[in-house]
CSV table of C-alpha atoms in Angstrom, one decimal:
chain,number,residue,atom,x,y,z
A,3,MET,CA,-62.7,-16.2,-5.7
A,4,SER,CA,-62.8,-14.8,-2.4
A,5,LYS,CA,-60.0,-13.9,0.2
A,6,VAL,CA,-58.6,-16.5,1.2
A,7,TYR,CA,-59.0,-19.0,-0.6
A,8,ALA,CA,-56.8,-16.2,-2.6
A,9,ARG,CA,-54.1,-16.0,0.2
A,10,ARG,CA,-54.1,-19.2,0.4
A,11,ARG,CA,-52.0,-19.9,-3.4
A,12,LEU,CA,-50.4,-17.0,-2.5
A,13,SER,CA,-49.1,-19.0,-0.3
A,14,ILE,CA,-48.2,-21.9,-1.7
A,15,LEU,CA,-46.9,-20.6,-5.3
A,16,ALA,CA,-44.3,-18.8,-2.3
A,17,ALA,CA,-44.5,-22.4,-0.4
A,18,PHE,CA,-43.6,-23.8,-4.0
A,19,THR,CA,-40.9,-20.9,-5.2
A,20,GLY,CA,-39.3,-21.6,-3.1
A,21,LEU,CA,-38.7,-24.7,-2.1
A,22,ILE,CA,-37.8,-24.7,-6.3
A,23,ALA,CA,-35.3,-21.6,-5.3
A,24,SER,CA,-33.3,-24.3,-2.8
A,25,VAL,CA,-33.1,-27.0,-5.1
A,26,GLY,CA,-31.9,-25.4,-8.0
A,27,LEU,CA,-29.2,-23.8,-4.9
A,28,PHE,CA,-27.9,-27.9,-3.3
A,29,ASN,CA,-27.0,-27.9,-6.9
A,30,SER,CA,-25.0,-25.8,-8.4
A,31,PRO,CA,-21.6,-26.0,-8.2
A,32,THR,CA,-21.7,-23.6,-5.8
A,33,ALA,CA,-22.6,-25.7,-2.9
A,34,SER,CA,-20.0,-28.1,-3.3
A,35,ALA,CA,-16.8,-28.0,-2.4
A,36,ALA,CA,-17.4,-26.2,1.0
A,37,LEU,CA,-14.0,-25.3,1.9
A,38,PRO,CA,-13.5,-22.8,4.0
A,39,THR,CA,-14.0,-19.9,3.0
A,40,PRO,CA,-10.7,-18.4,3.2
A,41,VAL,CA,-8.8,-15.2,3.9
A,42,SER,CA,-9.7,-11.7,1.6
A,43,ALA,CA,-6.8,-11.3,-1.0
A,44,ALA,CA,-6.5,-8.1,0.7
A,45,THR,CA,-4.8,-9.6,3.7
A,46,ALA,CA,-3.8,-13.0,2.1
A,47,ARG,CA,-1.0,-10.6,0.7
A,48,SER,CA,-0.2,-9.3,4.4
A,49,TYR,CA,0.0,-12.8,5.0
A,50,LEU,CA,2.6,-13.7,1.9
A,51,ALA,CA,4.7,-10.6,3.2
A,52,SER,CA,5.4,-11.5,5.9
A,53,LEU,CA,5.8,-15.4,5.3
A,54,THR,CA,9.5,-16.1,5.6
A,55,VAL,CA,11.5,-16.6,2.3
A,56,ALA,CA,13.5,-19.9,2.3
A,57,THR,CA,14.8,-23.1,0.3
A,58,GLU,CA,13.0,-26.2,1.0
A,59,ASN,CA,14.7,-29.3,1.9
A,60,ARG,CA,13.1,-32.2,1.5
A,61,THR,CA,15.4,-34.7,3.6
A,62,GLY,CA,13.9,-37.1,5.4
A,63,TYR,CA,10.3,-36.8,4.0
A,64,SER,CA,7.3,-39.3,4.3
A,65,ARG,CA,4.0,-39.8,3.8
A,66,ASP,CA,4.2,-41.8,7.7
A,67,LEU,CA,5.5,-39.1,9.2
A,68,PHE,CA,1.3,-37.3,8.3
A,69,PRO,CA,-0.8,-40.1,10.0
A,70,THR,CA,-3.8,-39.2,7.7
A,71,TRP,CA,-7.1,-40.0,8.1
A,72,ILE,CA,-7.8,-39.9,11.8
A,73,THR,CA,-11.3,-40.5,13.9
A,74,ILE,CA,-13.7,-36.7,12.9
A,75,SER,CA,-17.3,-37.5,14.4
A,76,GLY,CA,-19.1,-40.5,15.1
A,77,THR,CA,-17.2,-43.0,12.6
A,78,CYS,CA,-16.2,-40.1,10.3
A,79,ASN,CA,-12.4,-40.3,9.5
A,80,THR,CA,-11.2,-37.5,7.8
A,81,ARG,CA,-12.0,-38.2,4.5
A,82,GLU,CA,-15.9,-39.0,5.0
A,83,TYR,CA,-15.9,-35.9,6.7
A,84,ILE,CA,-14.9,-33.9,4.0
A,85,LEU,CA,-16.7,-35.8,1.2
A,86,LYS,CA,-20.0,-35.1,3.7
A,87,ARG,CA,-18.7,-31.5,3.3
A,88,ASP,CA,-18.2,-31.3,0.2
A,89,GLY,CA,-20.8,-33.0,-1.7
A,90,SER,CA,-24.8,-32.5,-2.5
A,91,ASN,CA,-26.9,-35.3,-1.2
A,92,VAL,CA,-24.7,-37.9,-0.2
A,93,VAL,CA,-25.5,-40.4,1.7
A,94,THR,CA,-23.5,-42.2,3.7
A,95,ASP,CA,-24.2,-46.4,4.9
A,96,SER,CA,-23.5,-46.6,8.9
A,97,SER,CA,-19.3,-47.2,9.1
A,98,CYS,CA,-19.7,-43.2,7.8
A,99,ALA,CA,-18.9,-44.3,3.1
A,100,ALA,CA,-19.9,-41.9,0.7
A,101,THR,CA,-23.0,-44.9,-0.7
A,102,SER,CA,-24.4,-42.1,-3.9
A,103,GLY,CA,-23.9,-38.5,-3.8
A,104,SER,CA,-22.5,-35.4,-6.0
A,105,TRP,CA,-20.1,-33.5,-6.0
A,106,TYR,CA,-18.5,-31.1,-7.7
A,107,SER,CA,-14.4,-29.5,-8.2
A,108,PRO,CA,-13.8,-26.5,-8.9
A,109,TYR,CA,-9.7,-27.3,-9.6
A,110,ASP,CA,-11.4,-28.0,-13.4
A,111,GLY,CA,-15.3,-28.5,-13.0
A,112,ALA,CA,-16.1,-31.8,-13.1
A,113,THR,CA,-18.9,-33.5,-12.1
A,114,TRP,CA,-18.9,-37.1,-9.5
A,115,THR,CA,-21.2,-39.1,-8.3
A,116,ALA,CA,-19.1,-42.0,-7.0
A,117,ALA,CA,-15.8,-41.2,-3.9
A,118,SER,CA,-14.3,-43.5,-5.4
A,119,ASP,CA,-13.3,-40.9,-7.9
A,120,LEU,CA,-12.8,-38.3,-5.7
A,121,ASP,CA,-9.1,-37.9,-3.9
A,122,ILE,CA,-8.8,-35.5,-0.8
A,123,ASP,CA,-6.6,-32.9,-1.3
A,124,HIS,CA,-4.0,-31.4,0.4
A,125,LEU,CA,-4.0,-27.7,-0.3
A,126,VAL,CA,-0.7,-27.2,0.9
A,127,PRO,CA,0.8,-31.3,0.2
A,128,LEU,CA,1.9,-33.0,3.5
A,129,ALA,CA,5.3,-32.3,1.4
A,130,GLU,CA,5.3,-28.8,0.7
A,131,ALA,CA,4.7,-28.4,4.9
A,132,TRP,CA,7.3,-30.6,5.9
A,133,ASP,CA,10.4,-28.8,3.0
A,134,SER,CA,9.3,-25.2,5.2
A,135,GLY,CA,8.8,-26.0,8.0
A,136,ALA,CA,6.9,-29.5,9.3
A,137,SER,CA,10.3,-31.6,9.1
A,138,LYS,CA,10.9,-30.2,12.6
A,139,TRP,CA,7.3,-30.2,14.2
A,140,THR,CA,6.1,-33.6,16.3
A,141,THR,CA,3.9,-36.0,14.9
A,142,ALA,CA,1.4,-34.6,16.6
A,143,GLN,CA,1.4,-31.1,14.8
A,144,ARG,CA,1.6,-32.8,11.0
A,145,GLN,CA,-1.1,-34.6,12.3
A,146,ALA,CA,-2.9,-32.4,12.9
A,147,PHE,CA,-2.6,-30.7,9.6
A,148,ALA,CA,-2.6,-33.6,8.0
A,149,ASN,CA,-6.5,-33.3,8.7
A,150,ASP,CA,-7.5,-29.1,9.6
A,151,VAL,CA,-10.6,-29.4,9.0
A,152,THR,CA,-10.8,-25.8,9.6
A,153,ARG,CA,-8.4,-23.8,7.6
A,154,PRO,CA,-9.0,-23.8,4.1
A,155,GLN,CA,-6.6,-26.8,3.4
A,156,LEU,CA,-8.7,-30.0,2.8
A,157,LEU,CA,-10.9,-30.5,-0.2
A,158,ALA,CA,-12.9,-32.7,-2.5
A,159,VAL,CA,-10.9,-33.1,-6.0
A,160,THR,CA,-10.9,-34.9,-9.6
A,161,ASP,CA,-9.1,-38.5,-8.2
A,162,ASN,CA,-6.3,-37.5,-11.2
A,163,VAL,CA,-6.6,-34.1,-11.0
A,164,ASN,CA,-5.1,-34.4,-7.4
A,165,GLN,CA,-2.8,-37.1,-8.5
A,166,ALA,CA,-0.9,-34.7,-11.2
A,167,LYS,CA,-0.9,-31.6,-8.9
A,168,GLY,CA,1.2,-34.5,-6.3
A,169,ASP,CA,3.7,-32.0,-4.2
A,170,GLN,CA,3.6,-29.3,-6.2
A,171,ASP,CA,2.5,-25.9,-5.1
A,172,PRO,CA,2.4,-22.3,-7.2
A,173,ALA,CA,5.0,-21.6,-8.8
A,174,THR,CA,5.0,-25.2,-11.0
A,175,TRP,CA,0.8,-26.0,-10.7
A,176,MET,CA,-2.4,-24.3,-10.0
A,177,PRO,CA,-6.3,-25.7,-10.6
A,178,SER,CA,-7.2,-25.2,-14.2
A,179,ARG,CA,-10.1,-23.4,-13.5
A,180,THR,CA,-9.0,-19.8,-13.1
A,181,ALA,CA,-11.5,-19.0,-11.9
A,182,TYR,CA,-10.5,-20.8,-8.4
A,183,ARG,CA,-7.6,-19.3,-9.3
A,184,CYS,CA,-7.9,-16.6,-6.6
A,185,THR,CA,-8.9,-18.6,-4.1
A,186,TYR,CA,-6.5,-21.8,-4.5
A,187,VAL,CA,-3.6,-19.0,-3.6
A,188,ARG,CA,-5.3,-16.8,-0.7
A,189,ALA,CA,-6.0,-20.6,0.9
A,190,TRP,CA,-2.8,-21.4,-0.3
A,191,VAL,CA,-1.0,-18.4,1.8
A,192,GLN,CA,-3.6,-18.4,5.3
A,193,VAL,CA,-2.2,-21.6,5.4
A,194,LYS,CA,1.5,-21.5,4.4
A,195,TYR,CA,1.3,-18.3,7.6
A,196,TYR,CA,-1.6,-19.8,10.5
A,197,TYR,CA,1.2,-22.3,10.2
A,198,ASN,CA,4.4,-20.7,10.4
A,199,LEU,CA,5.7,-22.3,7.3
A,200,SER,CA,8.1,-20.6,5.5
A,201,VAL,CA,7.8,-19.6,1.2
A,202,ASP,CA,10.3,-20.2,-1.8
A,203,SER,CA,11.6,-17.8,-3.5
A,204,ALA,CA,9.5,-18.9,-6.5
A,205,GLU,CA,6.4,-19.8,-5.0
A,206,LYS,CA,6.5,-16.2,-3.4
A,207,SER,CA,6.6,-14.4,-6.8
A,208,ALA,CA,4.1,-17.2,-8.1
A,209,LEU,CA,1.6,-16.4,-5.4
A,210,GLN,CA,2.2,-11.9,-5.7
A,211,ASN,CA,1.4,-12.5,-9.3
A,212,TYR,CA,-1.7,-14.0,-9.5
A,213,LEU,CA,-2.8,-12.3,-6.6
A,214,SER,CA,-2.7,-9.0,-7.2
A,215,ALA,CA,-5.3,-10.3,-10.2
A,216,CYS,CA,-7.1,-11.0,-7.7
């Protein structure tokens, strides 16, 4: 075997190995559910300590006070943007609707191949935000919160899991996948801190307990 041929074989083998690794990466759960990385547990504990503790008040709440979904990019609204971000091999039509792809729901570990099986979860629910300070915001501020693709606030998850969560906070609901709970509470605290939202006493206690195990 000539040296040139040997080098060529090694080059082809390396490229093939790299391709296989890439395919494995994109098909793995960690490649899906691309929530912006939350702050560290230590930072989350620091943020939590600074949050105001207050009793929640839902008087006057309506989901319509938080306009969703808005155009994020081109023809893509917030839902479509998150579906593209969180899925693997997502194909969209001219209106940006997902026609195929694969989505891994980090709350329950389920994988879906139909976008209709997914909801876009507001990690800190809209009603929870209202209860803890958003009632004083302008409509523009509430719209920004409801469509925030920069903070770890929006995530594609199994629809009935999201519906079971509803507007509950970590004192009464957590993802069934224990491996995701640290990410979840770090994200929750980061969002509350960024938007200067309060926590109630049960919520703060639950967050402290979960963060202590992170």
